[in-house]
Amino acid sequence: MELKIFFPFLVGILLYNQVMHSQKESTLSIDSLTTLSSKKLYTQYMKYFDEDTIKAGIYAKAYLQKAKTDNIEFKVAYGYSFMAFIEPNNFKKKILYLDSCIAYSSNIDYKYFPTLPYIYKGTAYDNNGFFSKALDNYVKGLASAKKKNDSYYEFIINHNIALLKRKLGKYEEAKSLFRKTLNYEASRLKDQTKDSIGYLSTYAELINTYIKNKEIDSAFILNNEGYKISQEKLNHCLFVLNEGIILYHQKKYKLAIKSLKKALQEFKKPENEFFSEHYNLIDTYLFLGKSNLSIGNKKLAISYYKQIDSLVQKTDYLIPEIKPAYMEIINYYKSRDDAKSQLYYINRLLYNDSILDYRFRDLNNKLVKDYDTPILVSEKERLISILTSKNKQSYHWLIISGIIIFISIILLLFNLRKRRQYKNRFQELMNTTQGISVKKENINKEEKSIPRTDIGITKEVVDIILEGLNRFEKNNGFTSTNITSVILAKKLKTNTKYLTKVIKYHRGKSFTNYINDLRVDYITKALKTDTKLQKYTVKALAAEAGFNSTEVFSKSFYKKTGIYPSYFVKQLLVNNA
């Protein structure tokens, strides 16, 4: 469970400690409501929040209008956050309101801002499958929480970042973050007034990560403990779900179905709404389908897989785990000679995969391997031929389907071509022993050719500077993060003008590119031989090479080699496996 669920209630707790009850307003004119106090408007907003979002929205608008009129920035920020909460299904509006909330709260000295709107904005992006943007907002929220010494919201954000890492298959990193947040939550439980919901939710997600990493025995032991201590708690359903998945992996399919059905019933209860995350429902339907398929209930299995497709269409929430479900549906209709349904789900699979490829980048390899482009093209042509002969009225629909498939194929081919380029560039790097060839298309035009004319410095001075540069390069002086042309010129006992001229003439590049290229050469050679270095994060590698910024390091590495450092390290690890 993502800890975003507490946000609407936390805002209420932070603003006021008690909720006043009042009679319904006979008329809900925003202008007339602004005559009420902010506290009264907030109270009414909270009163209607769960039962009548329209009325809650009117009070939220009145609160915001009053805050703007009174020119109280932190109340304006709260007003925009209230507006975001009453737009659960309007993603664009929600983001706009949260952006306004952040804009108003970034410069005010208020403990929970802008941390809270960053968390809520991150989860909004996460819910809609924009995982990169979700991470951007979590990172900003984390910086805000640290600045304000707010360890509780650091915990919430780390929990949600762990979920993102798990989605990307970085299970060890996810487990590490879950353990840290679990330790924090355990320390909070020493205070008897604190509820164990947060602790148990993180515990359940850690177990789920063990399952996804195929550590079934460890997951089994942990989940048995969690199952016991979560009895009578709302999020007991998470441990029931984990139990069902573990039983499936233990090949106890009938018991797995029993637990998974129980979890599904729990998720559908109104009080468990906050725990029925999209990925929990997808897992439930997926393993209900797998378990039924394993005992020969193919038709029932397909019905559960279709539930996944319905959820995807409703929420636009996509993860790579759904691909096998589509493959089973496609094969099922193929076995029944139902060409129309088969083509429909092929199109659904291709469409979803094109979006997944955009969102996950490298996570579509399995689809290409299991159901590659030539097979899809051949199958598409066969099915269109069958359907055309059966029903001429479907002509326009088939054309549209063909266009969708064609576009999807183009996207797949583009990504395959990109991967081949990356592999070729990686191999060139591995075959290079003396320096690294710069990508021709990335060389700055002004550095392509340096006229061999007098640079206005005596030969003796040039020789001294070149000798100093050779020592500088040999001693890896460029790995110092604070090296500048001024500092280097001082070390070589010359001035910056002479230094940059010599580098431009004899090294063929500007000072900045000269330093960055040396750093890239250095870290690339080191990575080839140092297996310990291959386990570093990109941020740590940047620091090792002398870069102050991970972004600058990645751009410089790509400019010099044609691939990103993360890809280079990943391929090294594959080669060493």
XYZ file of C-alpha atoms in Angstrom:
577
model
C 0.000 0.000 0.000
C 1.277 3.434 -0.872
C 1.163 5.719 2.129
C -0.459 8.451 0.076
C -3.762 7.301 1.541
C -3.276 9.241 4.739
C -2.828 12.618 3.050
C -6.426 13.946 3.028
C -6.794 13.114 6.705
C -3.402 14.465 7.676
C -4.264 17.819 6.205
C -7.320 17.893 8.425
C -5.363 16.944 11.518
C -2.739 19.565 10.806
C -5.199 22.397 10.388
C -7.482 21.809 13.387
C -7.625 19.334 16.226
C -11.368 18.970 16.390
C -14.218 18.939 13.871
C -17.213 21.085 14.691
C -20.656 19.957 13.607
C -23.132 22.388 12.140
C -26.428 22.333 10.318
C -26.579 22.200 6.524
C -26.557 25.487 4.754
C -29.866 26.191 3.081
C -28.068 27.721 0.126
C -24.543 26.982 -0.992
C -23.639 30.212 -2.780
C -19.854 30.604 -2.723
C -20.081 34.388 -2.231
C -22.391 33.992 0.760
C -20.258 31.187 2.211
C -17.143 33.391 2.215
C -18.728 35.368 5.045
C -18.134 32.316 7.257
C -14.837 31.825 9.069
C -12.101 29.709 7.476
C -12.456 27.257 10.330
C -16.183 26.879 9.708
C -15.643 26.386 5.959
C -12.988 23.761 6.632
C -15.271 21.941 9.079
C -18.065 21.766 6.522
C -15.637 20.647 3.831
C -14.483 17.736 6.009
C -18.073 16.921 6.940
C -19.080 16.385 3.317
C -15.729 15.034 2.087
C -16.744 11.372 2.099
C -20.499 11.613 1.585
C -21.059 14.448 -0.909
C -18.092 15.597 -3.011
C -20.185 18.266 -4.782
C -20.976 20.046 -1.506
C -17.432 19.455 -0.297
C -16.206 21.091 -3.493
C -18.363 24.179 -2.923
C -16.958 24.632 0.578
C -13.428 24.055 -0.760
C -13.940 26.789 -3.383
C -15.342 29.136 -0.755
C -12.369 28.420 1.531
C -9.937 29.125 -1.338
C -11.735 32.321 -2.385
C -11.769 33.613 1.185
C -8.071 32.790 1.637
C -7.223 34.713 -1.545
C -9.342 37.675 -0.477
C -7.663 37.720 2.942
C -4.267 37.209 1.227
C -3.154 34.470 3.646
C -0.692 32.337 1.674
C -0.713 29.147 3.756
C -4.534 29.094 3.667
C -4.484 29.604 -0.105
C -2.137 26.607 -0.298
C -4.545 24.536 1.800
C -7.440 25.703 -0.376
C -5.743 24.386 -3.505
C -4.994 21.092 -1.746
C -8.691 20.766 -0.831
C -9.591 21.338 -4.470
C -7.190 18.551 -5.502
C -8.841 16.100 -3.104
C -12.305 16.614 -4.606
C -10.999 15.789 -8.100
C -10.096 12.097 -7.660
C -10.851 11.198 -11.278
C -9.667 14.359 -13.029
C -5.925 13.877 -13.235
C -5.110 17.103 -15.104
C -7.124 19.301 -12.723
C -5.610 17.574 -9.715
C -2.068 18.283 -10.986
C -2.941 21.937 -11.722
C -4.356 22.441 -8.209
C -1.325 20.779 -6.634
C 1.038 22.909 -8.727
C -0.758 25.990 -7.420
C -0.544 24.611 -3.887
C 3.223 24.146 -4.281
C 3.664 27.607 -5.814
C 1.908 29.273 -2.862
C 3.578 27.153 -0.191
C 7.194 26.977 -1.376
C 8.208 30.279 0.189
C 6.254 30.138 3.438
C 7.666 28.950 6.728
C 5.147 26.206 7.420
C 6.337 22.760 8.492
C 4.244 20.562 6.234
C 4.566 22.601 3.040
C 5.551 21.999 0.322
C 6.305 18.431 1.439
C 2.668 17.288 1.464
C 1.634 18.539 -1.995
C 4.794 16.999 -3.477
C 3.844 13.634 -1.937
C 0.286 13.853 -3.214
C 1.408 14.981 -6.660
C 3.884 12.091 -6.793
C 1.194 9.549 -5.940
C -1.157 11.108 -8.502
C 1.470 10.558 -11.202
C 2.184 7.077 -9.825
C -1.497 6.091 -9.976
C -1.613 7.113 -13.621
C 1.529 5.203 -14.546
C 3.891 8.183 -14.934
C 6.546 6.674 -12.691
C 9.407 8.977 -13.698
C 7.384 12.098 -12.847
C 6.238 10.440 -9.626
C 9.863 9.943 -8.622
C 10.698 13.583 -9.459
C 8.041 14.774 -7.025
C 8.973 12.261 -4.330
C 12.574 13.476 -4.494
C 11.463 17.098 -4.149
C 9.188 16.170 -1.263
C 12.042 14.291 0.393
C 14.313 17.331 0.145
C 11.580 19.464 1.721
C 10.998 16.947 4.532
C 14.719 16.759 5.310
C 15.011 20.538 5.297
C 12.198 20.723 7.851
C 13.492 17.737 9.887
C 10.245 15.889 9.283
C 11.204 12.220 9.677
C 7.613 10.980 9.396
C 7.166 12.253 5.854
C 10.664 11.080 4.951
C 9.383 7.625 5.882
C 6.265 7.985 3.713
C 8.281 9.139 0.707
C 10.922 6.410 1.119
C 8.122 3.864 1.293
C 6.676 5.124 -2.016
C 10.108 5.307 -3.690
C 10.653 1.684 -2.643
C 7.434 0.796 -4.479
C 8.755 2.503 -7.623
C 12.043 0.619 -7.387
C 10.099 -2.613 -7.069
C 8.072 -1.799 -10.192
C 11.354 -1.362 -12.078
C 12.637 -4.727 -10.821
C 15.233 -3.242 -8.450
C 14.248 -5.615 -5.679
C 17.367 -5.383 -3.507
C 17.191 -1.583 -3.441
C 13.465 -1.754 -2.699
C 14.012 -4.211 0.156
C 16.667 -1.975 1.689
C 14.332 1.034 1.668
C 11.422 -0.982 3.039
C 13.599 -2.258 5.893
C 14.653 1.274 6.822
C 11.082 2.534 6.861
C 10.013 -0.586 8.750
C 12.604 0.113 11.458
C 11.357 3.686 11.705
C 7.736 2.581 12.038
C 8.729 -0.006 14.665
C 10.344 2.760 16.728
C 7.129 4.802 16.532
C 5.103 1.880 17.905
C 6.835 2.345 21.272
C 4.417 5.222 21.636
C 1.164 3.432 22.505
C -0.882 6.199 20.856
C 0.506 5.348 17.417
C -1.418 2.978 15.168
C 0.335 -0.004 13.542
C -1.297 0.499 10.122
C 1.814 2.114 8.610
C 4.123 -0.524 10.058
C 1.992 -3.410 8.797
C 1.591 -1.883 5.329
C 5.346 -1.538 4.905
C 5.814 -5.064 6.280
C 3.352 -6.425 3.696
C 5.104 -4.583 0.843
C 8.490 -5.931 1.961
C 7.079 -9.467 1.851
C 5.629 -8.816 -1.607
C 9.089 -7.706 -2.750
C 10.574 -10.974 -1.490
C 7.927 -12.819 -3.495
C 8.665 -10.892 -6.693
C 12.377 -11.623 -6.160
C 11.505 -15.360 -5.986
C 12.574 -15.622 -2.325
C 9.499 -17.660 -1.485
C 10.805 -19.359 1.676
C 11.713 -16.030 3.288
C 8.402 -14.523 2.195
C 6.529 -17.502 3.690
C 8.159 -17.088 7.122
C 7.657 -13.309 7.213
C 4.067 -13.473 5.991
C 3.057 -16.028 8.629
C 4.200 -13.569 11.293
C 2.509 -10.635 9.576
C -0.706 -12.614 9.144
C -0.879 -13.188 12.908
C -0.102 -9.660 14.091
C -2.413 -8.020 11.522
C -5.538 -9.816 12.712
C -8.454 -7.396 13.205
C -6.519 -4.677 11.331
C -7.784 -3.077 8.118
C -4.690 -4.028 6.153
C -4.892 -7.718 7.108
C -6.088 -8.145 3.513
C -2.539 -7.441 2.256
C -1.208 -10.483 4.123
C -4.090 -12.594 2.832
C -3.087 -11.576 -0.711
C 0.563 -12.425 -0.028
C -0.523 -15.781 1.388
C -2.415 -16.585 -1.825
C 0.563 -15.716 -4.039
C 2.969 -17.716 -1.853
C 0.640 -20.746 -1.979
C 0.606 -20.472 -5.785
C 4.428 -20.559 -5.860
C 4.284 -23.583 -3.533
C 1.987 -25.238 -6.119
C -0.890 -25.428 -3.641
C -3.270 -24.036 -6.218
C -6.645 -24.753 -4.579
C -5.515 -23.204 -1.287
C -4.089 -20.276 -3.247
C -7.469 -19.683 -4.931
C -9.193 -19.750 -1.558
C -6.861 -17.105 -0.098
C -6.924 -14.937 -3.226
C -10.742 -14.939 -3.321
C -10.770 -13.948 0.339
C -8.346 -11.089 -0.413
C -10.533 -9.943 -3.318
C -13.606 -9.865 -1.075
C -11.673 -7.843 1.506
C -10.477 -5.341 -1.103
C -14.070 -4.740 -2.219
C -15.180 -3.686 1.270
C -15.612 0.105 1.583
C -13.419 0.245 4.692
C -10.538 -1.348 2.750
C -10.737 1.048 -0.205
C -7.361 2.579 0.627
C -5.632 -0.804 0.468
C -7.085 -1.942 -2.868
C -4.310 -0.289 -4.888
C -4.294 -1.005 -8.625
C -1.241 -3.241 -8.364
C -2.807 -5.249 -5.489
C -5.943 -5.895 -7.560
C -3.829 -6.795 -10.599
C -1.813 -9.262 -8.490
C -5.021 -10.790 -7.142
C -6.588 -11.295 -10.582
C -3.272 -12.422 -12.082
C -2.653 -15.192 -9.555
C -6.305 -16.231 -9.513
C -5.890 -16.698 -13.249
C -2.587 -18.570 -12.898
C -3.899 -20.834 -10.129
C -7.050 -21.742 -12.063
C -5.006 -22.333 -15.205
C -2.742 -24.708 -13.246
C -5.682 -26.916 -12.237
C -7.295 -26.880 -15.670
C -9.955 -24.196 -15.130
C -8.940 -22.327 -18.272
C -12.240 -20.529 -18.863
C -12.306 -19.180 -15.303
C -8.648 -18.192 -15.583
C -9.377 -16.186 -18.733
C -12.246 -14.377 -16.959
C -9.795 -13.221 -14.259
C -7.268 -12.108 -16.889
C -10.028 -10.090 -18.553
C -10.610 -8.372 -15.211
C -7.022 -7.127 -15.454
C -7.730 -5.646 -18.897
C -10.895 -3.974 -17.565
C -8.894 -2.466 -14.695
C -6.204 -1.246 -17.104
C -8.789 0.419 -19.342
C -10.437 2.056 -16.349
C -7.261 3.293 -14.625
C -4.596 3.373 -17.386
C -2.329 1.667 -14.840
C 0.230 -0.537 -16.593
C 2.980 -2.826 -15.296
C 5.003 -5.466 -17.184
C 3.436 -8.316 -15.155
C 0.182 -8.017 -17.126
C 1.718 -9.170 -20.430
C 1.423 -12.951 -19.738
C -2.272 -12.450 -18.982
C -2.837 -10.979 -22.460
C -0.830 -13.789 -24.037
C -3.057 -16.377 -22.319
C -6.218 -14.591 -23.533
C -4.866 -14.412 -27.094
C -3.924 -18.114 -27.094
C -7.300 -19.013 -25.585
C -9.225 -17.329 -28.412
C -6.806 -18.767 -30.945
C -7.619 -22.274 -29.686
C -11.342 -21.459 -30.037
C -10.842 -20.078 -33.554
C -12.337 -16.762 -32.438
C -10.376 -14.463 -34.736
C -12.221 -11.287 -33.802
C -11.559 -11.601 -30.059
C -8.003 -12.721 -30.739
C -7.270 -9.644 -32.831
C -8.888 -7.385 -30.245
C -6.572 -8.595 -27.478
C -3.524 -8.538 -29.754
C -4.303 -4.861 -30.353
C -4.778 -4.310 -26.619
C -1.426 -5.976 -25.939
C 0.413 -3.984 -28.598
C -1.168 -0.711 -27.498
C -0.366 -1.305 -23.836
C 3.158 -2.400 -24.679
C 3.850 0.793 -26.619
C 2.883 2.761 -23.506
C 4.857 0.429 -21.222
C 7.924 0.865 -23.410
C 7.643 4.624 -23.065
C 7.193 4.419 -19.299
C 9.623 1.636 -18.475
C 12.084 1.937 -21.374
C 14.043 -1.298 -21.070
C 11.259 -3.466 -19.642
C 9.707 -4.595 -22.908
C 12.468 -7.103 -23.815
C 10.334 -10.003 -22.681
C 7.475 -9.105 -25.001
C 9.817 -8.875 -27.993
C 11.302 -12.261 -27.055
C 8.023 -14.053 -26.322
C 5.886 -12.490 -29.023
C 8.146 -10.803 -31.532
C 7.166 -8.503 -34.347
C 7.187 -10.957 -37.322
C 4.757 -13.288 -35.550
C 2.407 -10.424 -34.754
C 2.510 -9.107 -38.331
C 1.824 -12.558 -39.776
C -0.990 -13.208 -37.320
C -2.486 -9.787 -37.982
C -2.640 -10.398 -41.746
C -4.212 -13.846 -41.282
C -6.848 -12.551 -38.870
C -7.728 -9.538 -41.010
C -8.231 -11.871 -43.984
C -10.559 -14.120 -41.952
C -12.550 -11.236 -40.522
C -12.882 -9.485 -43.875
C -14.401 -12.611 -45.449
C -16.761 -13.091 -42.489
C -18.015 -9.574 -42.086
C -17.441 -6.842 -44.639
C -19.073 -4.313 -42.328
C -16.010 -4.507 -40.079
C -13.836 -3.024 -42.854
C -13.269 0.367 -41.257
C -12.657 -1.155 -37.846
C -9.989 -3.431 -39.333
C -8.249 -0.499 -40.989
C -8.081 1.337 -37.673
C -6.785 -1.823 -35.976
C -4.161 -2.226 -38.660
C -2.990 1.357 -38.191
C -2.706 0.844 -34.430
C -0.705 -2.346 -34.934
C 1.477 -0.691 -37.593
C 2.283 2.210 -35.275
C 3.009 -0.221 -32.447
C 5.331 -2.220 -34.701
C 7.164 0.950 -35.756
C 7.672 1.800 -32.089
C 8.965 -1.699 -31.391
C 11.337 -1.590 -34.370
C 12.597 1.839 -33.318
C 13.388 0.550 -29.855
C 15.043 -2.587 -31.232
C 17.231 -0.404 -33.461
C 18.119 1.787 -30.500
C 19.099 -1.254 -28.430
C 21.312 -2.551 -31.263
C 23.051 0.833 -31.474
C 23.666 0.799 -27.730
C 25.068 -2.742 -27.886
C 27.392 -1.829 -30.773
C 28.650 1.247 -28.940
C 29.193 -0.802 -25.794
C 31.218 -3.340 -27.756
C 33.302 -0.549 -29.297
C 34.058 0.731 -25.805
C 35.047 -2.746 -24.623
C 37.355 -3.187 -27.632
C 39.032 0.191 -27.110
C 42.216 0.172 -25.021
C 43.757 3.579 -25.675
C 41.229 6.289 -25.002
C 37.630 6.378 -26.151
C 36.344 7.529 -29.509
C 34.070 10.511 -29.319
C 30.670 10.176 -31.048
C 31.107 12.101 -34.285
C 27.604 13.509 -34.286
C 28.136 14.969 -30.813
C 31.367 16.849 -31.447
C 30.846 20.575 -31.199
C 31.179 22.090 -34.655
C 33.579 24.753 -33.444
C 35.903 22.001 -32.133
C 35.839 19.789 -35.236
C 38.826 21.459 -36.869
C 41.357 23.693 -35.150
C 43.374 25.847 -37.541
C 47.071 25.127 -37.154
C 48.193 28.732 -36.852
C 50.340 30.596 -34.356
C 48.431 30.845 -31.063
C 50.448 33.766 -29.791
C 52.461 31.886 -27.147
C 56.170 31.090 -27.284
C 57.149 27.475 -27.880
C 58.943 27.319 -24.533
C 55.802 28.323 -22.629
C 53.676 25.910 -24.650
C 56.074 23.052 -23.878
C 55.968 23.833 -20.152
C 52.163 23.885 -20.162
C 51.975 20.644 -22.163
C 54.382 18.961 -19.774
C 52.199 20.104 -16.871
C 49.059 18.806 -18.613
C 50.722 15.434 -19.140
C 51.497 15.221 -15.413
C 47.956 16.376 -14.600
C 46.484 13.651 -16.799
C 48.883 10.959 -15.552
C 48.119 11.743 -11.888
C 44.332 11.841 -12.516
C 44.134 15.427 -11.272
C 40.866 15.826 -13.156
C 39.071 13.608 -10.598
C 39.084 16.514 -8.175
C 35.541 17.875 -8.092
C 36.621 21.496 -7.682
C 39.075 21.721 -10.574
C 38.673 24.873 -12.684
C 40.773 26.566 -15.345
C 41.861 29.116 -12.736
C 42.997 26.437 -10.273
C 44.757 24.362 -12.945
C 46.467 27.407 -14.428
C 47.759 28.300 -10.968
C 49.098 24.756 -10.484
C 50.875 24.896 -13.852
C 52.211 28.391 -13.032
C 50.586 30.024 -16.008
C 47.436 32.042 -16.688
C 43.998 30.838 -17.781
C 44.261 32.474 -21.186
C 47.436 30.567 -22.084
C 46.120 27.355 -20.566
C 42.826 27.340 -22.475
C 44.611 28.274 -25.727
C 47.037 25.373 -25.401
C 44.225 22.951 -24.549
C 42.180 24.227 -27.490
C 45.123 23.872 -29.906
C 46.826 20.708 -28.658
C 43.888 18.790 -27.165
C 41.317 19.979 -29.683
C 38.608 20.977 -27.252
C 37.416 23.540 -24.738
C 38.589 23.348 -21.112
C 35.233 21.987 -19.874
C 35.064 19.268 -22.533
C 38.733 18.445 -21.924
C 38.133 17.828 -18.201
C 34.850 15.971 -18.714
C 36.327 13.725 -21.420
C 39.265 12.835 -19.181
C 36.851 11.909 -16.425
C 34.739 9.767 -18.741
C 37.882 7.992 -20.065
C 39.045 7.392 -16.512
C 35.793 5.960 -15.143
C 35.194 3.842 -18.265
C 38.617 2.185 -18.017
C 38.175 1.694 -14.276
C 34.759 0.070 -14.688
C 36.129 -2.475 -17.146
C 38.487 -3.956 -14.554
C 37.080 -3.062 -11.137
C 34.094 -5.312 -10.326
C 33.559 -3.502 -7.036
C 33.130 -0.214 -8.930
C 30.499 -1.872 -11.139
C 28.224 -2.108 -8.096
C 28.266 1.667 -7.523
C 25.235 3.802 -8.252
C 25.458 6.315 -11.107
C 25.660 9.086 -8.498
C 28.595 7.374 -6.791
C 30.360 6.816 -10.148
C 29.937 10.500 -10.974
C 31.634 11.452 -7.714
C 34.389 8.886 -8.305
C 35.160 10.474 -11.676
C 35.101 14.008 -10.244
C 31.674 15.190 -11.379
C 29.591 17.326 -9.022
C 26.355 16.471 -10.824
C 24.933 13.088 -11.806
C 23.109 14.724 -14.713
C 26.288 16.342 -16.096
C 28.108 13.010 -15.710
C 25.427 11.114 -17.660
C 25.290 13.741 -20.428
C 29.095 13.876 -20.713
C 29.315 10.074 -20.796
C 26.680 9.897 -23.523
C 28.293 12.686 -25.529
C 31.667 10.902 -25.424
C 30.551 7.296 -25.879
C 27.050 7.305 -27.332
C 25.579 5.369 -24.393
C 24.601 6.230 -20.833
C 26.677 5.072 -17.837
C 23.757 3.095 -16.389
C 23.561 1.038 -19.600
C 27.348 0.548 -19.709
C 27.414 -0.781 -16.116
C 24.378 -2.997 -16.742
C 26.061 -4.610 -19.757
C 29.305 -5.085 -17.821
C 27.376 -6.938 -15.112
C 25.674 -9.096 -17.765
C 29.063 -9.944 -19.306
C 30.496 -10.833 -15.889
C 27.529 -13.021 -14.911
